[in-house]
Coordinates of C-alpha atoms and ligand atoms in Angstrom, one line a residue:
X1 CA 86.9 120.4 115.1
X2 CA 84.0 118.7 113.4
X3 CA 82.6 115.7 115.5
X4 CA 83.3 112.6 113.8
X5 CA 82.6 108.8 114.6
X6 CA 85.3 107.0 116.4
X7 CA 85.2 103.3 117.0
X8 CA 87.3 102.5 120.1
X9 CA 88.9 99.0 120.5
X10 CA 90.0 98.0 124.0
X11 CA 92.0 94.8 124.3
X12 CA 93.0 93.3 127.7
X13 CA 96.0 95.0 129.3
X14 CA 96.4 96.6 132.7
X15 CA 96.6 100.0 130.7
X16 CA 92.8 99.6 129.9
X17 CA 92.3 101.4 133.1
X18 CA 93.1 104.6 131.2
X19 CA 90.2 103.9 128.4
X20 CA 87.6 106.2 130.0
X21 CA 90.2 109.2 130.1
X22 CA 90.8 108.6 126.0
X23 CA 87.0 108.2 125.8
X24 CA 86.6 111.8 127.7
X25 CA 89.4 113.2 125.5
X26 CA 87.6 112.3 122.3
X27 CA 84.3 113.1 123.1
X28 CA 85.8 116.6 124.5
X29 CA 86.8 117.0 121.0
X30 CA 83.1 116.5 119.8
X31 CA 83.5 113.2 118.5
X32 CA 81.1 110.4 119.0
X33 CA 82.5 107.2 120.3
X34 CA 81.4 103.8 120.4
X35 CA 83.6 100.9 122.1
X36 CA 84.1 97.3 121.5
X37 CA 85.8 95.2 124.2
X38 CA 87.7 92.0 123.9
X39 CA 86.9 89.5 126.7
X40 CA 90.3 90.4 128.3
X41 CA 89.5 94.1 128.1
X42 CA 86.2 93.6 129.8
X43 CA 88.3 92.4 132.8
X44 CA 89.9 95.7 133.1
X45 CA 87.4 98.2 132.2
X46 CA 83.7 98.3 133.0
X47 CA 81.4 98.2 130.1
X48 CA 79.1 100.2 132.3
X49 CA 81.4 102.9 132.7
X50 CA 82.4 103.2 129.0
X51 CA 78.7 102.9 128.1
X52 CA 78.0 105.8 130.6
X53 CA 80.7 108.0 129.0
X54 CA 80.1 107.5 125.2
X55 CA 76.1 107.4 125.6
X56 CA 76.4 104.3 123.3
X57 CA 76.0 100.5 124.3
X58 CA 79.5 99.0 124.6
X59 CA 79.8 95.7 122.3
X60 CA 81.5 92.8 123.4
X61 CA 80.4 89.8 121.7
X62 CA 80.1 88.6 117.9
X63 CA 77.2 86.1 118.6
X64 CA 75.0 88.1 121.0
X65 CA 71.6 88.4 119.3
X66 CA 70.5 91.5 121.2
X67 CA 74.0 93.4 120.5
X68 CA 74.1 92.2 116.9
X69 CA 70.5 93.2 116.4
X70 CA 71.1 96.9 117.7
X71 CA 74.0 97.3 115.4
X72 CA 75.8 94.6 113.1
X73 CA 79.5 94.2 113.3
X74 CA 80.0 95.0 109.9
X75 CA 77.5 98.1 110.1
X76 CA 80.0 99.2 113.2
X77 CA 83.1 98.7 110.8
X78 CA 81.6 100.8 108.3
X79 CA 80.1 103.4 110.5
X80 CA 83.4 104.4 111.7
X81 CA 85.6 107.4 110.3
X82 CA 88.4 106.0 112.1
X83 CA 89.4 103.2 114.6
X84 CA 91.5 103.5 117.4
X85 CA 92.8 100.2 119.2
X86 CA 93.8 101.1 122.8
X87 CA 95.3 99.4 124.3
X88 CA 96.6 97.1 121.7
X89 CA 97.9 94.0 123.4
X90 CA 100.8 92.1 121.7
X91 CA 97.9 89.2 121.1
X92 CA 95.8 91.7 119.4
X93 CA 98.5 93.1 117.5
X94 CA 99.4 89.5 116.4
X95 CA 95.8 88.8 115.3
X96 CA 95.5 91.8 113.5
X97 CA 98.8 91.3 111.5
X98 CA 97.6 87.9 110.6
X99 CA 94.1 88.6 109.6
X100 CA 92.4 86.5 112.4
X101 CA 88.8 87.1 112.9
X102 CA 88.1 85.1 116.1
X103 CA 86.2 87.4 118.0
X104 CA 84.1 90.8 117.7
X105 CA 87.2 93.3 118.0
X106 CA 89.4 91.4 115.6
X107 CA 86.4 90.7 113.0
X108 CA 85.6 94.4 113.1
X109 CA 89.3 95.3 112.4
X110 CA 89.4 93.0 109.4
X111 CA 86.2 94.4 108.3
X112 CA 86.4 98.2 108.4
X113 CA 88.2 100.3 105.9
X114 CA 88.7 103.1 108.1
X115 CA 91.9 104.6 109.1
X116 CA 93.5 102.8 111.8
X117 CA 95.4 104.2 115.1
X118 CA 97.1 101.8 117.4
X119 CA 98.4 102.6 120.8
X120 CA 100.3 99.4 122.1
X121 CA 100.9 98.7 125.5
X122 CA 102.9 95.7 127.0
X123 CA 105.6 94.2 129.1
X124 CA 109.1 95.4 127.6
X125 CA 109.9 91.9 126.8
X126 CA 106.9 91.4 124.8
X127 CA 107.1 94.4 122.9
X128 CA 110.8 93.8 122.3
X129 CA 109.9 90.3 121.2
X130 CA 110.9 89.5 117.3
X131 CA 107.5 88.3 116.8
X132 CA 105.7 91.5 117.9
X133 CA 108.4 93.8 116.1
X134 CA 107.6 91.7 112.9
X135 CA 103.9 92.3 113.3
X136 CA 104.6 95.8 113.8
X137 CA 106.4 95.9 110.5
X138 CA 103.7 94.2 108.7
X139 CA 101.0 96.4 110.1
X140 CA 103.1 99.7 109.2
X141 CA 103.7 98.4 105.8
X142 CA 100.0 98.2 105.4
X143 CA 99.4 101.7 106.3
X144 CA 98.4 101.2 110.1
X145 CA 99.7 104.2 112.1
X146 CA 101.1 103.9 115.9
X147 CA 101.3 105.8 118.8
X148 CA 103.6 105.0 121.5
X149 CA 104.4 103.0 123.5
X150 CA 106.0 105.1 125.9
X151 CA 109.3 104.2 128.0
X152 CA 109.0 104.2 131.8
X153 CA 108.0 102.1 134.8
X154 CA 105.4 99.4 133.7
X155 CA 102.7 98.0 135.8
X156 CA 104.4 94.6 135.5
X157 CA 107.3 96.0 137.8
X158 CA 109.7 96.0 134.8
X159 CA 111.4 99.3 133.4
X160 CA 111.3 99.7 129.6
X161 CA 109.2 100.5 126.6
X162 CA 105.9 99.4 126.8
X163 CA 103.8 102.2 128.6
X164 CA 100.4 103.0 127.0
X165 CA 100.6 106.8 125.6
X166 CA 98.8 109.6 127.5
X167 CA 95.2 109.6 126.7
X168 CA 95.4 113.3 125.3
X169 CA 98.2 112.0 123.1
X170 CA 96.0 109.4 121.7
X171 CA 93.2 111.8 121.2
X172 CA 95.2 114.2 119.4
X173 CA 96.6 111.6 117.1
X174 CA 93.3 110.6 116.3
X175 CA 92.6 114.4 115.3
X176 CA 95.6 114.1 113.1
X177 CA 94.6 111.0 111.5
X178 CA 91.0 112.3 110.8
X179 CA 92.2 115.6 109.7
X180 CA 94.6 113.9 107.6
X181 CA 91.8 112.9 105.2
X182 CA 93.3 115.9 103.3
X183 CA 93.5 114.4 100.1
X184 CA 90.0 113.3 99.7
X185 CA 89.0 113.3 96.0
X186 CA 92.5 113.7 94.7
X187 CA 94.2 111.1 92.3
X188 CA 97.5 110.4 93.4
X189 CA 99.9 108.4 90.9
X190 CA 103.0 106.5 92.6
X191 CA 105.6 104.2 90.6
X192 CA 107.4 101.8 92.6
X193 CA 109.8 99.0 92.4
X194 CA 112.5 98.3 89.8
X195 CA 111.8 98.0 86.2
X196 CA 112.9 94.7 84.3
X197 CA 114.0 95.3 80.6
X198 CA 114.2 91.6 78.9
X199 CA 117.7 90.6 77.5
X200 CA 116.0 87.3 76.1
X201 CA 113.2 84.8 77.0
X202 CA 114.9 84.2 80.5
X203 CA 117.3 86.8 81.4
X204 CA 116.7 90.5 81.9
X205 CA 118.3 93.9 83.5
X206 CA 116.9 94.8 86.7
X207 CA 118.0 96.7 89.8
X208 CA 117.9 96.6 93.6
X209 CA 114.9 98.5 94.2
X210 CA 112.4 96.6 96.4
X211 CA 109.4 98.8 96.0
X212 CA 108.9 99.5 99.7
X213 CA 109.3 103.1 99.6
X214 CA 106.9 103.7 97.0
X215 CA 104.3 101.1 98.6
X216 CA 104.6 103.2 101.9
X217 CA 103.8 106.2 99.8
X218 CA 100.8 104.9 98.3
X219 CA 99.5 103.3 101.5
X220 CA 99.9 106.8 103.0
X221 CA 98.3 108.7 100.2
X222 CA 95.2 106.1 100.7
X223 CA 95.4 107.0 104.3
X224 CA 94.9 110.8 103.5
X225 CA 91.9 109.7 101.6
X226 CA 93.5 109.9 97.8
X227 CA 92.3 107.8 94.8
X228 CA 95.6 106.1 94.7
X229 CA 97.2 104.3 91.9
X230 CA 100.2 102.4 92.3
X231 CA 102.3 101.7 89.2
X232 CA 104.4 98.9 90.3
X233 CA 107.6 97.0 88.7
X234 CA 107.9 93.3 89.9
X235 CA 107.3 93.1 93.7
X236 CA 106.5 90.3 96.3
X237 CA 104.7 93.2 98.8
X238 CA 101.2 93.2 99.5
X239 CA 99.2 95.7 98.2
X240 CA 98.1 98.4 100.5
X241 CA 94.5 98.8 101.7
X242 CA 92.6 101.0 99.5
X243 CA 95.0 101.3 96.8
X244 CA 94.4 100.3 93.2
X245 CA 97.8 98.4 91.8
X246 CA 98.9 98.2 88.1
X247 CA 101.6 95.8 87.4
X248 CA 104.3 96.7 84.9
X249 CA 107.7 95.2 83.8
X250 CA 109.5 97.5 81.4
X251 CA 110.3 101.1 81.6
X252 CA 108.4 101.7 78.4
X253 CA 105.3 99.7 79.9
X254 CA 105.8 101.9 83.1
X255 CA 105.6 105.0 80.8
X256 CA 102.4 104.0 79.3
X257 CA 100.8 103.4 82.7
X258 CA 102.0 106.7 84.2
X259 CA 100.9 108.6 81.0
X260 CA 97.5 106.9 80.8
X261 CA 96.8 108.2 84.5
X262 CA 98.5 111.5 84.3
X263 CA 95.5 113.3 82.9
X264 CA 93.4 113.0 86.3
X265 CA 96.5 112.9 88.7
X266 CA 96.9 115.9 91.1
X267 CA 100.2 114.3 92.6
X268 CA 102.5 112.2 90.6
X269 CA 105.3 110.5 92.9
X270 CA 108.1 108.6 90.8
X271 CA 109.6 106.5 93.4
X272 CA 110.3 103.6 91.0
X273 CA 113.8 102.8 90.0
X274 CA 113.3 103.2 86.2
X275 CA 115.8 101.8 84.3
X276 CA 117.8 104.4 82.3
X277 CA 118.9 101.8 79.4
X278 CA 117.4 98.5 77.8
X279 CA 118.9 96.1 75.5
X280 CA 118.1 97.4 71.9
X281 CA 116.9 94.1 71.0
X282 CA 115.2 91.4 73.4
X283 CA 115.8 87.9 71.9
X284 CA 112.5 85.8 71.8
X285 CA 114.7 82.9 72.3
X286 CA 117.1 82.0 75.1
X287 CA 120.5 83.0 73.8
X288 CA 122.6 79.9 74.1
X289 CA 126.5 79.6 74.6
X290 CA 126.3 77.0 71.9
X291 CA 125.2 79.6 69.2
X292 CA 128.4 81.9 69.9
X293 CA 131.7 81.3 68.8
X294 CA 134.1 79.1 71.4
X295 CA 135.7 81.8 74.1
X296 CA 133.6 84.4 72.6
X297 CA 131.8 87.1 75.0
X298 CA 128.2 88.6 74.4
X299 CA 127.9 92.2 73.7
X300 CA 124.9 93.8 74.8
X301 CA 123.6 96.8 73.0
X302 CA 121.8 99.0 75.1
X303 CA 119.6 102.0 74.2
X304 CA 118.0 105.0 76.5
X305 CA 114.8 104.8 77.9
X306 CA 112.7 107.7 77.7
X307 CA 113.1 109.8 81.2
X308 CA 109.5 109.6 82.3
X309 CA 110.2 112.2 85.3
X310 CA 111.6 114.7 83.1
X311 CA 108.8 114.2 80.7
X312 CA 105.8 114.8 82.9
X313 CA 107.5 117.4 84.9
X314 CA 107.6 119.5 81.8
X315 CA 103.9 118.7 81.4
X316 CA 102.6 118.9 84.6
X317 CA 100.7 122.2 84.5
X318 CA 98.9 122.4 88.0
X319 CA 100.1 119.0 89.2
X320 CA 102.6 118.3 91.8
X321 CA 105.4 116.1 90.4
X322 CA 107.7 114.2 93.1
X323 CA 111.2 112.7 91.9
X324 CA 113.7 110.5 93.6
X325 CA 117.4 110.5 93.7
X326 CA 119.6 107.4 94.8
X327 CA 123.2 108.7 95.1
X328 CA 126.1 107.3 96.4
X329 CA 128.2 110.0 96.8
X330 CA 128.2 114.0 96.9
X331 CA 124.4 113.4 97.7
X332 CA 123.3 116.9 98.0
X333 CA 125.0 118.5 95.1
X334 CA 124.1 115.6 92.6
X335 CA 120.5 115.8 93.9
X336 CA 120.6 119.6 93.2
X337 CA 121.5 119.1 89.9
X338 CA 119.4 116.3 89.3
X339 CA 116.0 118.7 90.6
X340 CA 117.4 121.2 87.9
X341 CA 117.7 118.6 85.3
X342 CA 114.4 116.9 85.9
X343 CA 112.3 120.1 86.5
X344 CA 109.9 118.7 89.1
X345 CA 108.5 120.4 92.2
X346 CA 110.2 118.2 95.0
X347 CA 113.1 116.0 95.0
X348 CA 113.7 113.3 97.6
X349 CA 117.5 112.1 97.8
X350 CA 118.7 109.2 99.5
X351 CA 122.2 108.1 100.1
X352 CA 122.4 104.6 99.2
X353 CA 125.9 104.2 100.1
X354 CA 124.4 103.8 103.7
X355 CA 124.1 100.3 105.0
X356 CA 120.9 101.0 106.9
X357 CA 118.8 103.0 104.3
X358 CA 117.9 103.2 100.8
X359 CA 117.5 99.9 98.7
X360 CA 115.6 97.1 100.1
X361 CA 115.9 98.6 103.8
X362 CA 112.9 99.1 106.3
X363 CA 114.1 102.4 106.9
X364 CA 115.4 105.4 105.1
X365 CA 117.2 108.6 105.5
X366 CA 116.4 111.3 102.9
X367 CA 116.8 114.8 101.9
X368 CA 113.8 116.8 100.5
X369 CA 114.6 119.4 98.0
X370 CA 112.7 122.0 96.5
X371 CA 113.5 124.4 93.2
X372 CA 113.8 127.5 95.7
X373 CA 117.0 126.2 96.9
X374 CA 115.6 124.7 100.2
X375 CA 116.8 121.3 101.5
X376 CA 115.4 119.5 104.8
X377 CA 117.3 116.5 105.9
X378 CA 115.0 114.0 107.7
X379 CA 116.4 111.5 110.2
X380 CA 116.5 107.7 110.0
X381 CA 113.2 106.6 109.9
X382 CA 110.8 103.5 108.9
X383 CA 109.4 104.2 105.6
X384 CA 106.0 104.5 106.4
X385 CA 107.1 107.8 108.4
X386 CA 109.3 108.7 105.6
X387 CA 106.0 108.8 103.3
X388 CA 104.2 110.5 106.0
X389 CA 106.8 113.4 105.9
X390 CA 106.9 113.7 102.3
X391 CA 103.0 114.0 102.3
X392 CA 103.2 116.6 104.5
X393 CA 105.5 118.5 102.5
X394 CA 103.5 117.9 99.4
X395 CA 100.3 119.0 101.1
X396 CA 102.4 122.3 102.0
X397 CA 103.4 122.7 98.5
X398 CA 99.8 122.3 97.4
X399 CA 98.6 125.0 100.1
X400 CA 101.4 127.6 98.9
X401 CA 100.1 127.1 95.3
X402 CA 96.4 128.0 96.5
Ligands
LIG501 O1 118.2 110.1 86.6 P1 118.1 109.0 87.7 O2 117.7 107.7 86.9 O3 118.9 108.9 88.7 O4 116.5 110.0 88.0 C1 115.9 109.0 89.2 C2 114.7 109.6 89.0 O5 114.1 110.1 87.7 C3 113.5 108.7 89.7 O6 112.5 109.7 90.3 C4 112.7 107.7 88.8 O7 111.6 107.5 89.2 C5 113.0 108.7 87.5 N1 113.4 108.1 86.4 C6 112.4 108.1 85.4 N2 112.5 107.7 83.9 C7 113.6 107.0 83.8 C8 114.9 107.1 85.0 C9 114.5 107.8 86.0 O8 111.1 108.8 85.8 N3 113.9 106.7 82.5

């Protein structure tokens, strides 16, 4: 493996005594490692040990003129090809999730644009606390990768989830994170969220899509080094790091935005729930009851929207085009028919009749279908992990094509 530059951030949990082993595993793979210790981290592992193992001075303070003079904190953040946080305490996870920058470690984590791998370790009750779990969800949505924690006997005497993953596993995940810059130079277009089709000045037709799946895909593409264009219907989700977001409302606007980037795209993923129909005419003024005859209903005339996925699939050339199918019954058969009708390279089908997956949820259970008739059913997974599995599949398709 080619040696890369790894910044290892060590926070203050008892598991920090395993950090020298992580450093050894990383340097054995040929990587250059620099360490940043939090104040508490330095209580558990000796800076001198880490300095000897890495051959680089260990940084601990934001305001130490000598340390800062040798390599400034922004320089350090830019230097890294990947950043690994191990062990990550509940406190560091909270600071990272909330964007605090109150010491060197948190400041560097906020300043870096390198992909991030986090290995949490803590007491099981701290791990399971809703605050920690909410922070994890936030970080996952931003594209942070996690390894562990494992379940077992904890240093605090409790049994449960909270053990730091084994050093070799953390090193292997770091390798994956680095190797996964496999989409460097590729432009990836992802559509996300639902569209909004105006009826009048205040009302619209829309759907339950939250955009979570599409945003997770965009974050994953950015992690893999792609230039990412996220074409998003109205959504409250934060734009993932390294992603350029284009906001649209209607299906027609979405079509224009997708086509505008189509030429340079290598991969197009239509994760958005695009309305199939729109009101034939949108009234510029609010439609008022008073304007209608007493007791009269309101008839809405709907017209078909262009099918963007079918259109770009037909024109795709060398591009990989991925579609989504939200099905409420007979999922596999319906998805097979849709794959054929749309003509894309990969169809991701999800069963929206499940309460724990599909629209608005944080997890998804999908089936991946390809035109050769193969299908792969994935278990229920957090959407960022589903996104990673979808990209593994896309990359395989690209390799096969080469
Ligand atoms: O036909 P249906 O709407 O169920 O297909 C879903 C898939 O087609 C999704 O990938 C969605 O993004 C795409 N689609 C589209 N343009 C439409 C409707 C759906 O690209 N007008």
